Amino acid sequence: AVEFDEYGAGRGTRVHARLFADLMEGAGLDARYGLFLEFAPAVTLAPVNAMSLFGLHRALRGALVGNFATLEITSPPGARRMAKALERLGAGEECTRFFTEHVEADAVHEQVMRRDVIGDLLDREPELAADVAFGIRASVLLESRWEEHVLGAWQEGRSSLRPGAPGISRPAPPR
Ligand SMILES: [Fe+2]
């Protein structure tokens, strides 16, 4: 059910990767696939690398479920704040849609994750409880490091990306 929504519930224009590309284009950025990869520092890549690592190894399925649940359960309040912040900065609907889409969808996903995913996995394989907890704690640790990095850059009025990223000028100083 969660992945069905990520893929736009059958509508190509609503695929979440498409909504994120619309956000980038709305902000005047080049949304071609992988273009910014070279400019993302390790601290930014670590959360997605952990997700890939967990997803590629069946032995790490408990950690994967912990990671997946953490993202789905924590995203609605963050998405709400991002949509509000973008509105305050005068961003268009193409920029806010990615986040407004995640406010309601992920509130539903939270229940699915708690009951149908974590609940069902631990009913079947209770010995994976520690792995689920590990996945949750690893995700929180990596996301917190990333948050520190991005907020630090914002407060110092510089980009969180490595130098030379296309279309990135010095951001406006924080208010
Ligand atoms: Fe999504």
XYZ file of C-alpha atoms and ligand atoms in Angstrom:
176
model
C 0.000 0.000 0.000
C 2.840 2.400 0.863
C 4.777 1.679 -2.339
C 1.576 2.023 -4.416
C 1.301 5.618 -3.166
C 5.018 6.274 -3.741
C 4.468 5.294 -7.367
C 1.602 7.770 -7.737
C -1.251 5.269 -7.221
C -1.034 4.400 -10.914
C -0.655 7.983 -12.222
C 2.732 8.821 -13.724
C 2.464 12.521 -12.950
C 1.975 11.724 -9.232
C 4.989 9.427 -8.799
C 6.867 10.894 -5.848
C 10.178 11.018 -7.746
C 8.303 13.104 -10.368
C 6.900 15.412 -7.652
C 10.446 15.912 -6.334
C 11.720 16.718 -9.850
C 8.854 19.252 -10.183
C 9.992 20.788 -6.876
C 13.571 21.114 -8.146
C 12.471 22.614 -11.462
C 10.119 25.007 -9.631
C 13.153 26.165 -7.629
C 15.125 26.737 -10.848
C 17.293 23.619 -10.491
C 18.234 21.070 -13.139
C 16.327 17.886 -12.234
C 18.213 15.455 -14.464
C 18.796 12.127 -12.708
C 21.976 11.935 -10.624
C 23.226 15.392 -11.596
C 23.847 16.448 -7.988
C 25.281 13.130 -6.805
C 28.906 14.312 -7.046
C 28.063 17.358 -4.951
C 26.293 15.549 -2.112
C 28.632 15.118 0.876
C 28.976 11.751 2.645
C 26.718 12.859 5.491
C 23.905 13.420 2.959
C 24.432 10.098 1.171
C 24.717 8.039 4.375
C 20.951 7.810 5.149
C 20.154 6.529 1.630
C 23.198 4.258 1.567
C 22.007 2.658 4.824
C 18.559 2.146 3.271
C 20.125 0.455 0.227
C 22.400 -1.682 2.411
C 19.440 -2.925 4.494
C 17.312 -3.488 1.383
C 19.961 -5.498 -0.462
C 20.499 -8.104 2.279
C 17.720 -10.384 3.432
C 19.580 -10.904 6.744
C 19.057 -7.170 7.420
C 15.267 -7.213 6.787
C 14.509 -6.299 10.401
C 16.743 -3.218 10.145
C 15.118 -2.376 6.790
C 11.649 -2.463 8.339
C 12.890 -0.258 11.218
C 14.340 2.227 8.712
C 11.211 2.207 6.527
C 8.896 2.665 9.517
C 11.004 5.509 10.921
C 10.795 7.431 7.653
C 7.053 6.884 7.190
C 6.156 7.650 10.805
C 8.275 10.790 11.184
C 7.639 12.344 7.771
C 4.133 13.951 8.122
C 5.078 16.655 10.707
C 8.333 17.422 8.853
C 6.532 17.564 5.493
C 3.954 19.959 6.974
C 6.716 22.285 8.211
C 8.563 22.151 4.873
C 5.355 23.032 2.953
C 4.694 25.970 5.296
C 8.302 27.201 5.074
C 8.230 27.065 1.260
C 4.900 28.948 1.201
C 6.379 31.596 3.492
C 9.320 31.984 1.098
C 6.899 32.483 -1.803
C 7.524 29.107 -3.526
C 4.929 27.957 -6.052
C 2.598 24.960 -5.856
C 5.036 22.871 -7.926
C 7.484 23.262 -5.017
C 5.076 22.609 -2.138
C 3.211 19.651 -3.709
C 5.911 17.090 -2.874
C 5.532 17.932 0.814
C 1.734 18.468 0.980
C 1.371 15.062 -0.718
C 3.331 13.494 2.158
C 1.312 15.067 4.983
C -1.851 13.024 4.458
C -0.478 9.973 2.656
C 2.104 9.286 5.335
C -0.367 9.751 8.197
C -2.182 6.729 6.730
C 1.141 4.978 6.144
C 2.037 5.405 9.812
C -0.804 3.085 10.837
C 0.019 0.620 8.068
C 3.663 0.571 9.192
C 2.914 0.110 12.893
C 0.297 -2.618 12.513
C 0.669 -4.353 9.180
C 4.424 -4.118 8.675
C 6.224 -4.059 12.049
C 3.381 -5.857 13.855
C 3.117 -8.581 11.241
C 6.902 -9.076 10.926
C 7.358 -9.434 14.687
C 4.379 -11.797 14.963
C 6.074 -14.064 12.449
C 9.701 -13.504 13.462
C 9.842 -12.132 17.031
C 13.606 -12.726 17.126
C 13.980 -9.758 14.722
C 12.855 -7.191 17.347
C 16.432 -6.115 18.125
C 17.169 -5.701 14.394
C 14.072 -3.502 13.956
C 15.274 -1.362 16.884
C 18.749 -1.203 15.311
C 17.237 0.007 12.012
C 15.298 2.716 13.859
C 18.325 3.891 15.859
C 20.675 3.825 12.859
C 18.183 5.904 10.835
C 17.748 8.455 13.625
C 21.536 8.730 14.084
C 22.234 9.272 10.365
C 19.300 11.666 9.887
C 20.419 13.674 12.954
C 23.946 14.027 11.557
C 22.502 15.182 8.251
C 20.187 17.644 10.023
C 23.146 19.113 11.928
C 25.085 19.509 8.683
C 22.240 21.157 6.747
C 21.144 23.476 9.568
C 24.788 24.440 10.225
C 25.213 25.370 6.546
C 21.925 27.309 6.594
C 22.950 29.246 9.698
C 26.297 30.150 8.139
C 24.628 31.219 4.897
C 26.303 28.573 2.707
C 25.114 25.595 0.671
C 25.126 22.174 2.332
C 26.446 20.745 -0.952
C 30.103 20.433 -1.940
C 31.364 23.393 -4.021
C 30.532 23.595 -7.715
C 26.962 22.214 -7.766
C 25.134 23.458 -10.899
C 22.670 26.306 -10.418
C 23.405 26.767 -6.716
C 24.186 30.296 -5.681
C 24.792 31.522 -2.166
C 21.468 31.052 -0.339
C 19.706 33.986 1.285
C 20.817 34.467 4.897
C 18.432 33.097 7.522
C 15.833 35.486 8.930
Fe 7.015 9.648 -1.034
